[in-house]
Amino acid sequence: MTLPRCAIFTRVANFCRKVLSREESEAEQAVARPHMTIIPREQHAISRKDISENALKVLYRLNKAGYEAYLVGGGVRDLLLGKKRRIST
């Protein structure tokens, strides 16, 4: 059975749409927000005084612009462990 060119193209196009939309939805699920633990102020001894002025400026500006901004990573780890923060250049 030979299909006309237009029908073949339509089948290929529909197949590609189906495969690509499936990949996009799978990718969206994979990019879902990672689990995040927010430690309330009452449960830690970190003060704003311990955080660099520049880091606070960035957090405040992002928040003011409507974004959620959090202090994360090694700097937080060091503050929780009572270590001096390192200055990275």
mmCIF file of C-alpha atoms in Angstrom:
data_model
loop_
_atom_site.group_PDB
_atom_site.id
_atom_site.type_symbol
_atom_site.label_atom_id
_atom_site.label_comp_id
_atom_site.label_asym_id
_atom_site.label_seq_id
_atom_site.Cartn_x
_atom_site.Cartn_y
_atom_site.Cartn_z
ATOM 1 C CA MET A 1 0.000 0.000 0.000
ATOM 2 C CA THR A 2 1.460 3.321 -1.060
ATOM 3 C CA LEU A 3 0.255 6.468 0.622
ATOM 4 C CA PRO A 4 0.232 9.799 -1.156
ATOM 5 C CA ARG A 5 3.075 12.121 -0.197
ATOM 6 C CA CYS A 6 0.835 14.391 1.833
ATOM 7 C CA ALA A 7 -0.474 11.500 3.937
ATOM 8 C CA ILE A 8 3.060 10.238 4.611
ATOM 9 C CA PHE A 9 4.158 13.708 5.658
ATOM 10 C CA THR A 10 1.105 14.050 7.909
ATOM 11 C CA ARG A 11 1.821 10.712 9.590
ATOM 12 C CA VAL A 12 5.483 11.592 10.149
ATOM 13 C CA ALA A 13 4.575 15.046 11.464
ATOM 14 C CA ASN A 14 1.975 13.609 13.852
ATOM 15 C CA PHE A 15 4.437 10.978 15.067
ATOM 16 C CA CYS A 16 7.075 13.657 15.715
ATOM 17 C CA ARG A 17 4.580 15.831 17.600
ATOM 18 C CA LYS A 18 3.554 12.871 19.726
ATOM 19 C CA VAL A 19 7.139 11.906 20.575
ATOM 20 C CA LEU A 20 8.262 15.473 21.232
ATOM 21 C CA SER A 21 5.296 16.344 23.442
ATOM 22 C CA ARG A 22 5.907 13.188 25.479
ATOM 23 C CA GLU A 23 9.576 14.112 25.916
ATOM 24 C CA GLU A 24 8.640 17.635 26.986
ATOM 25 C CA SER A 25 6.197 16.432 29.634
ATOM 26 C CA GLU A 26 8.767 13.921 30.932
ATOM 27 C CA ALA A 27 11.378 16.687 31.028
ATOM 28 C CA GLU A 28 9.000 18.980 32.925
ATOM 29 C CA GLN A 29 8.449 16.273 35.527
ATOM 30 C CA ALA A 30 12.204 15.724 35.864
ATOM 31 C CA VAL A 31 12.774 19.446 36.437
ATOM 32 C CA ALA A 32 10.204 19.587 39.221
ATOM 33 C CA ARG A 33 11.304 21.525 42.265
ATOM 34 C CA PRO A 34 13.812 19.658 44.364
ATOM 35 C CA HIS A 35 12.991 19.054 48.008
ATOM 36 C CA MET A 36 13.916 22.119 50.000
ATOM 37 C CA THR A 37 14.207 22.375 53.762
ATOM 38 C CA ILE A 38 13.612 25.825 55.199
ATOM 39 C CA ILE A 39 14.865 26.164 58.756
ATOM 40 C CA PRO A 40 12.781 28.740 60.669
ATOM 41 C CA ARG A 41 14.592 31.542 62.515
ATOM 42 C CA GLU A 42 13.688 30.039 65.900
ATOM 43 C CA GLN A 43 15.670 26.877 65.084
ATOM 44 C CA HIS A 44 19.069 28.399 64.246
ATOM 45 C CA ALA A 45 21.447 31.032 65.543
ATOM 46 C CA ILE A 46 22.230 32.726 62.224
ATOM 47 C CA SER A 47 21.665 36.467 62.295
ATOM 48 C CA ARG A 48 21.490 38.894 59.377
ATOM 49 C CA LYS A 49 24.656 40.388 60.873
ATOM 50 C CA ASP A 50 26.447 37.129 59.954
ATOM 51 C CA ILE A 51 25.475 37.415 56.278
ATOM 52 C CA SER A 52 27.406 39.697 53.940
ATOM 53 C CA GLU A 53 25.789 42.982 53.007
ATOM 54 C CA ASN A 54 26.018 42.137 49.294
ATOM 55 C CA ALA A 55 24.283 38.777 49.754
ATOM 56 C CA LEU A 56 21.478 40.458 51.691
ATOM 57 C CA LYS A 57 21.107 43.123 48.978
ATOM 58 C CA VAL A 58 20.677 40.430 46.338
ATOM 59 C CA LEU A 59 18.123 38.542 48.444
ATOM 60 C CA TYR A 60 16.130 41.702 49.176
ATOM 61 C CA ARG A 61 16.179 42.871 45.536
ATOM 62 C CA LEU A 62 15.028 39.498 44.231
ATOM 63 C CA ASN A 63 12.272 39.372 46.834
ATOM 64 C CA LYS A 64 11.165 42.923 46.034
ATOM 65 C CA ALA A 65 11.001 41.972 42.325
ATOM 66 C CA GLY A 66 8.596 39.155 43.184
ATOM 67 C CA TYR A 67 11.001 36.212 43.262
ATOM 68 C CA GLU A 68 11.566 33.754 46.078
ATOM 69 C CA ALA A 69 15.194 34.028 47.150
ATOM 70 C CA TYR A 70 17.028 31.923 49.698
ATOM 71 C CA LEU A 71 20.529 31.781 51.090
ATOM 72 C CA VAL A 72 21.867 28.320 50.306
ATOM 73 C CA GLY A 73 25.021 26.257 49.978
ATOM 74 C CA GLY A 74 28.364 26.191 51.702
ATOM 75 C CA GLY A 75 27.954 29.629 53.210
ATOM 76 C CA VAL A 76 24.901 28.465 55.131
ATOM 77 C CA ARG A 77 26.694 25.284 56.150
ATOM 78 C CA ASP A 78 29.624 27.285 57.510
ATOM 79 C CA LEU A 79 27.324 29.642 59.413
ATOM 80 C CA LEU A 80 25.447 26.712 60.963
ATOM 81 C CA LEU A 81 28.745 25.112 61.998
ATOM 82 C CA GLY A 82 30.018 28.387 63.440
ATOM 83 C CA LYS A 83 32.909 28.608 60.961
ATOM 84 C CA LYS A 84 34.168 31.848 59.492
ATOM 85 C CA ARG A 85 32.798 32.446 56.054
ATOM 86 C CA ARG A 86 35.254 32.256 53.221
ATOM 87 C CA ILE A 87 35.485 35.060 50.739
ATOM 88 C CA SER A 88 35.442 33.705 47.207
ATOM 89 C CA THR A 89 36.820 35.723 44.335
#
